[in-house]
Amino acid sequence: MSARLLLFTGKGGVGKTTLAAATSAALAAGGRKALVVSTDPAHSLGDAFGIALGSAVTEVDAGLHAAQVDPRALVDETWRELRGHLRTVLAGAGVDELDAEELTVLPGVEELLALAEVRRLVHGGPWDVVVVDCGPTAETLRLLALPEAVSSYLERLFPTHRRVVRGLLAGLAGNGSSAERWDATADALGRLAENLAQLRGLLTSPSTGVRLVLTPERVVAAETRRTVTALALQGIRVDGVVVNRLVPHPGAESGPAATWLRTRRTEQEAVLASLDLGPMRTVEHRAGEPVGLPALLELADDLYRGADPLDGVGAGAPLIDVVRVDDEYELRLALVVGDSELDLARVGDDLAVTVDGRRKLITLPSLLRRCLVVGAELDDTGLAVRFRPDPDLWMR
């Protein structure tokens, strides 16, 4: 049975690593086998626990293990073979050796392999939950988009990988030994495509959740709203928002320090009131840095207040759904658009949704391919695109 997967991300410096570590500690203290891994190049997960961590899984406490993924080592171990296969393909197709070398430098391969390592840990270990300390928001969005992006890249280079490529390359080879090399290349491409599909399935699974960490500042809140939308476009669920470093309320205290705290707290609460991003937990700013298990467990008590840290994972309506309304159909997307710029376009059998320059092609189900787009509406639940059967196509 696969482990549950919980991803923590947020703008750099908001405390996501500490909160990921605290959550994993709370899960283990509650009797679950928990593994927390970091894909953040900063590698500060070990600092949160106050111990040295490497790429090997290390026991931190009973039921709690941790590791820091080393993408460079994964590239050296895993990517070299496939890269050699791709150079063979390109050289056989008449591409110059130097050009072939450049074309096989795949952007994002380190992050992609880091994500593949997370998948291996989710499916290959005894864990009930795998908590991932991701990099800052921009890097995380790029990371989580990679399986789909690389799949598209491969499909353009080598359409219908196994069947078409194998036949094409075997024809180019012309002799037995070369044909064997082409077959090995086709097999490698097929395995990569399959792994990408499995990664995509893992990220969009109901057993996967994303926790967005932010500090109550307007700039950070604006980025968080954009992140929720960007993840929804990829079909990835955000099951909760954690607001970190909320300054303590001074109560009835007086004096300059109390006045400052009261003013700052009022500003922060105004930011929280404007968020409207679903389930939200808050953590007050601490005087001391939470380092080590006791401090992390204390932080987790403040964060979850007795609730299960996994509450909300997989909850909520589908991110993309189709419903019938009278004589029309609605394609509903759970997007938090806010003040973002939204653009819709029909591109063949796809619906192109662009939010703040980030574009997503949504392949329409066969039912909607035979329909015309007649309108779109935004409300608190997201975007609803209305379709009406095309009389020229409906009976075909």
PDB file of C-alpha atoms in Angstrom, residues 4-125:
ATOM      1  CA  ARG A   4       0.051   9.345   1.844  1.00  0.00           C
ATOM      2  CA  LEU A   5       1.988  12.270   0.391  1.00  0.00           C
ATOM      3  CA  LEU A   6       2.020  15.764   1.890  1.00  0.00           C
ATOM      4  CA  LEU A   7       3.962  18.569   0.170  1.00  0.00           C
ATOM      5  CA  PHE A   8       4.968  21.788   1.937  1.00  0.00           C
ATOM      6  CA  THR A   9       5.916  24.836  -0.094  1.00  0.00           C
ATOM      7  CA  GLY A  10       5.845  28.610   0.107  1.00  0.00           C
ATOM      8  CA  LYS A  11       7.821  31.740  -0.610  1.00  0.00           C
ATOM      9  CA  GLY A  12      11.438  31.531   0.527  1.00  0.00           C
ATOM     10  CA  GLY A  13      11.932  32.328   4.207  1.00  0.00           C
ATOM     11  CA  VAL A  14       8.359  31.726   5.421  1.00  0.00           C
ATOM     12  CA  GLY A  15       9.290  28.672   7.535  1.00  0.00           C
ATOM     13  CA  LYS A  16       8.036  25.791   5.399  1.00  0.00           C
ATOM     14  CA  THR A  17      10.979  23.526   6.310  1.00  0.00           C
ATOM     15  CA  THR A  18      10.348  23.940  10.034  1.00  0.00           C
ATOM     16  CA  LEU A  19       6.615  23.303   9.617  1.00  0.00           C
ATOM     17  CA  ALA A  20       7.228  20.226   7.447  1.00  0.00           C
ATOM     18  CA  ALA A  21       9.591  18.872  10.111  1.00  0.00           C
ATOM     19  CA  ALA A  22       7.088  19.672  12.877  1.00  0.00           C
ATOM     20  CA  THR A  23       4.270  17.947  10.992  1.00  0.00           C
ATOM     21  CA  SER A  24       6.311  14.790  10.419  1.00  0.00           C
ATOM     22  CA  ALA A  25       7.284  14.758  14.117  1.00  0.00           C
ATOM     23  CA  ALA A  26       3.620  15.061  15.126  1.00  0.00           C
ATOM     24  CA  LEU A  27       2.608  12.238  12.765  1.00  0.00           C
ATOM     25  CA  ALA A  28       5.254   9.945  14.248  1.00  0.00           C
ATOM     26  CA  ALA A  29       4.295  10.911  17.800  1.00  0.00           C
ATOM     27  CA  GLY A  30       0.718   9.979  16.897  1.00  0.00           C
ATOM     28  CA  GLY A  31       1.743   6.443  15.960  1.00  0.00           C
ATOM     29  CA  ARG A  32       2.267   6.728  12.212  1.00  0.00           C
ATOM     30  CA  LYS A  33       5.461   5.768  10.392  1.00  0.00           C
ATOM     31  CA  ALA A  34       6.550   9.060   8.868  1.00  0.00           C
ATOM     32  CA  LEU A  35       9.325   9.995   6.472  1.00  0.00           C
ATOM     33  CA  VAL A  36      10.188  13.632   5.798  1.00  0.00           C
ATOM     34  CA  VAL A  37      12.377  14.406   2.788  1.00  0.00           C
ATOM     35  CA  SER A  38      13.696  17.674   1.399  1.00  0.00           C
ATOM     36  CA  THR A  39      13.935  18.531  -2.285  1.00  0.00           C
ATOM     37  CA  ASP A  40      14.936  22.107  -1.402  1.00  0.00           C
ATOM     38  CA  PRO A  41      18.474  22.859  -2.642  1.00  0.00           C
ATOM     39  CA  ALA A  42      19.031  24.835   0.583  1.00  0.00           C
ATOM     40  CA  HIS A  43      19.021  21.527   2.510  1.00  0.00           C
ATOM     41  CA  SER A  44      18.026  23.013   5.871  1.00  0.00           C
ATOM     42  CA  LEU A  45      15.897  20.054   7.009  1.00  0.00           C
ATOM     43  CA  GLY A  46      18.761  18.685   9.094  1.00  0.00           C
ATOM     44  CA  ASP A  47      19.118  22.084  10.749  1.00  0.00           C
ATOM     45  CA  ALA A  48      15.471  21.951  11.858  1.00  0.00           C
ATOM     46  CA  PHE A  49      16.051  18.624  13.590  1.00  0.00           C
ATOM     47  CA  GLY A  50      19.479  19.667  14.845  1.00  0.00           C
ATOM     48  CA  ILE A  51      21.164  16.659  13.236  1.00  0.00           C
ATOM     49  CA  ALA A  52      23.209  15.931  10.110  1.00  0.00           C
ATOM     50  CA  LEU A  53      21.184  14.519   7.193  1.00  0.00           C
ATOM     51  CA  GLY A  54      22.233  13.126   3.833  1.00  0.00           C
ATOM     52  CA  SER A  55      20.640  11.294   0.917  1.00  0.00           C
ATOM     53  CA  ALA A  56      20.357   8.060   2.934  1.00  0.00           C
ATOM     54  CA  VAL A  57      17.228   7.725   5.077  1.00  0.00           C
ATOM     55  CA  THR A  58      18.140   8.415   8.722  1.00  0.00           C
ATOM     56  CA  GLU A  59      16.152   7.493  11.832  1.00  0.00           C
ATOM     57  CA  VAL A  60      15.409  10.645  13.826  1.00  0.00           C
ATOM     58  CA  ASP A  61      13.146   9.085  16.450  1.00  0.00           C
ATOM     59  CA  ALA A  62      10.821   6.121  16.860  1.00  0.00           C
ATOM     60  CA  GLY A  63       8.637   6.041  13.750  1.00  0.00           C
ATOM     61  CA  LEU A  64      10.293   9.131  12.293  1.00  0.00           C
ATOM     62  CA  HIS A  65      12.870   9.121   9.489  1.00  0.00           C
ATOM     63  CA  ALA A  66      14.332  11.873   7.344  1.00  0.00           C
ATOM     64  CA  ALA A  67      16.477  12.378   4.239  1.00  0.00           C
ATOM     65  CA  GLN A  68      17.647  15.084   1.866  1.00  0.00           C
ATOM     66  CA  VAL A  69      17.361  14.222  -1.834  1.00  0.00           C
ATOM     67  CA  ASP A  70      20.579  14.788  -3.776  1.00  0.00           C
ATOM     68  CA  PRO A  71      19.496  15.505  -7.381  1.00  0.00           C
ATOM     69  CA  ARG A  72      23.076  15.683  -8.683  1.00  0.00           C
ATOM     70  CA  ALA A  73      23.821  12.129  -7.537  1.00  0.00           C
ATOM     71  CA  LEU A  74      20.568  10.958  -9.148  1.00  0.00           C
ATOM     72  CA  VAL A  75      21.584  12.580 -12.434  1.00  0.00           C
ATOM     73  CA  ASP A  76      24.933  10.795 -12.347  1.00  0.00           C
ATOM     74  CA  GLU A  77      23.267   7.446 -11.600  1.00  0.00           C
ATOM     75  CA  THR A  78      20.060   7.546 -13.642  1.00  0.00           C
ATOM     76  CA  TRP A  79      20.171  10.102 -16.438  1.00  0.00           C
ATOM     77  CA  ARG A  80      23.498   9.084 -17.987  1.00  0.00           C
ATOM     78  CA  GLU A  81      22.130   5.879 -19.581  1.00  0.00           C
ATOM     79  CA  LEU A  82      19.056   7.493 -21.119  1.00  0.00           C
ATOM     80  CA  ARG A  83      21.068  10.472 -22.313  1.00  0.00           C
ATOM     81  CA  GLY A  84      23.373   8.078 -24.144  1.00  0.00           C
ATOM     82  CA  HIS A  85      20.352   6.446 -25.761  1.00  0.00           C
ATOM     83  CA  LEU A  86      19.035   9.813 -26.905  1.00  0.00           C
ATOM     84  CA  ARG A  87      22.401  10.741 -28.443  1.00  0.00           C
ATOM     85  CA  THR A  88      22.239   7.477 -30.386  1.00  0.00           C
ATOM     86  CA  VAL A  89      18.784   8.361 -31.683  1.00  0.00           C
ATOM     87  CA  LEU A  90      19.789  11.863 -32.759  1.00  0.00           C
ATOM     88  CA  ALA A  91      23.042  10.763 -34.368  1.00  0.00           C
ATOM     89  CA  GLY A  92      21.178   8.082 -36.307  1.00  0.00           C
ATOM     90  CA  ALA A  93      18.767  10.714 -37.523  1.00  0.00           C
ATOM     91  CA  GLY A  94      21.660  12.750 -38.934  1.00  0.00           C
ATOM     92  CA  VAL A  95      22.126  15.274 -36.112  1.00  0.00           C
ATOM     93  CA  ASP A  96      25.706  16.470 -35.638  1.00  0.00           C
ATOM     94  CA  GLU A  97      27.439  15.012 -32.558  1.00  0.00           C
ATOM     95  CA  LEU A  98      27.873  18.405 -30.872  1.00  0.00           C
ATOM     96  CA  ASP A  99      24.249  19.331 -31.521  1.00  0.00           C
ATOM     97  CA  ALA A 100      23.137  15.950 -30.185  1.00  0.00           C
ATOM     98  CA  GLU A 101      25.093  16.659 -26.977  1.00  0.00           C
ATOM     99  CA  GLU A 102      23.235  19.961 -26.527  1.00  0.00           C
ATOM    100  CA  LEU A 103      19.821  18.525 -27.339  1.00  0.00           C
ATOM    101  CA  THR A 104      20.160  15.848 -24.656  1.00  0.00           C
ATOM    102  CA  VAL A 105      20.711  18.402 -21.895  1.00  0.00           C
ATOM    103  CA  LEU A 106      17.128  18.252 -20.666  1.00  0.00           C
ATOM    104  CA  PRO A 107      16.071  21.337 -18.663  1.00  0.00           C
ATOM    105  CA  GLY A 108      14.851  20.427 -15.191  1.00  0.00           C
ATOM    106  CA  VAL A 109      16.245  16.886 -15.199  1.00  0.00           C
ATOM    107  CA  GLU A 110      17.649  17.263 -11.660  1.00  0.00           C
ATOM    108  CA  GLU A 111      14.283  18.320 -10.265  1.00  0.00           C
ATOM    109  CA  LEU A 112      12.520  15.615 -12.265  1.00  0.00           C
ATOM    110  CA  LEU A 113      14.744  12.918 -10.806  1.00  0.00           C
ATOM    111  CA  ALA A 114      14.222  14.361  -7.319  1.00  0.00           C
ATOM    112  CA  LEU A 115      10.483  13.980  -7.830  1.00  0.00           C
ATOM    113  CA  ALA A 116      10.999  10.426  -9.105  1.00  0.00           C
ATOM    114  CA  GLU A 117      12.975   9.677  -5.932  1.00  0.00           C
ATOM    115  CA  VAL A 118      10.063  10.943  -3.850  1.00  0.00           C
ATOM    116  CA  ARG A 119       7.753   8.607  -5.755  1.00  0.00           C
ATOM    117  CA  ARG A 120      10.129   5.699  -5.101  1.00  0.00           C
ATOM    118  CA  LEU A 121      10.074   6.448  -1.386  1.00  0.00           C
ATOM    119  CA  VAL A 122       6.276   6.739  -1.354  1.00  0.00           C
ATOM    120  CA  HIS A 123       5.821   3.339  -2.987  1.00  0.00           C
ATOM    121  CA  GLY A 124       8.904   1.497  -1.761  1.00  0.00           C
ATOM    122  CA  GLY A 125       9.089   2.097   1.975  1.00  0.00           C
TER     123      GLY A 125
END
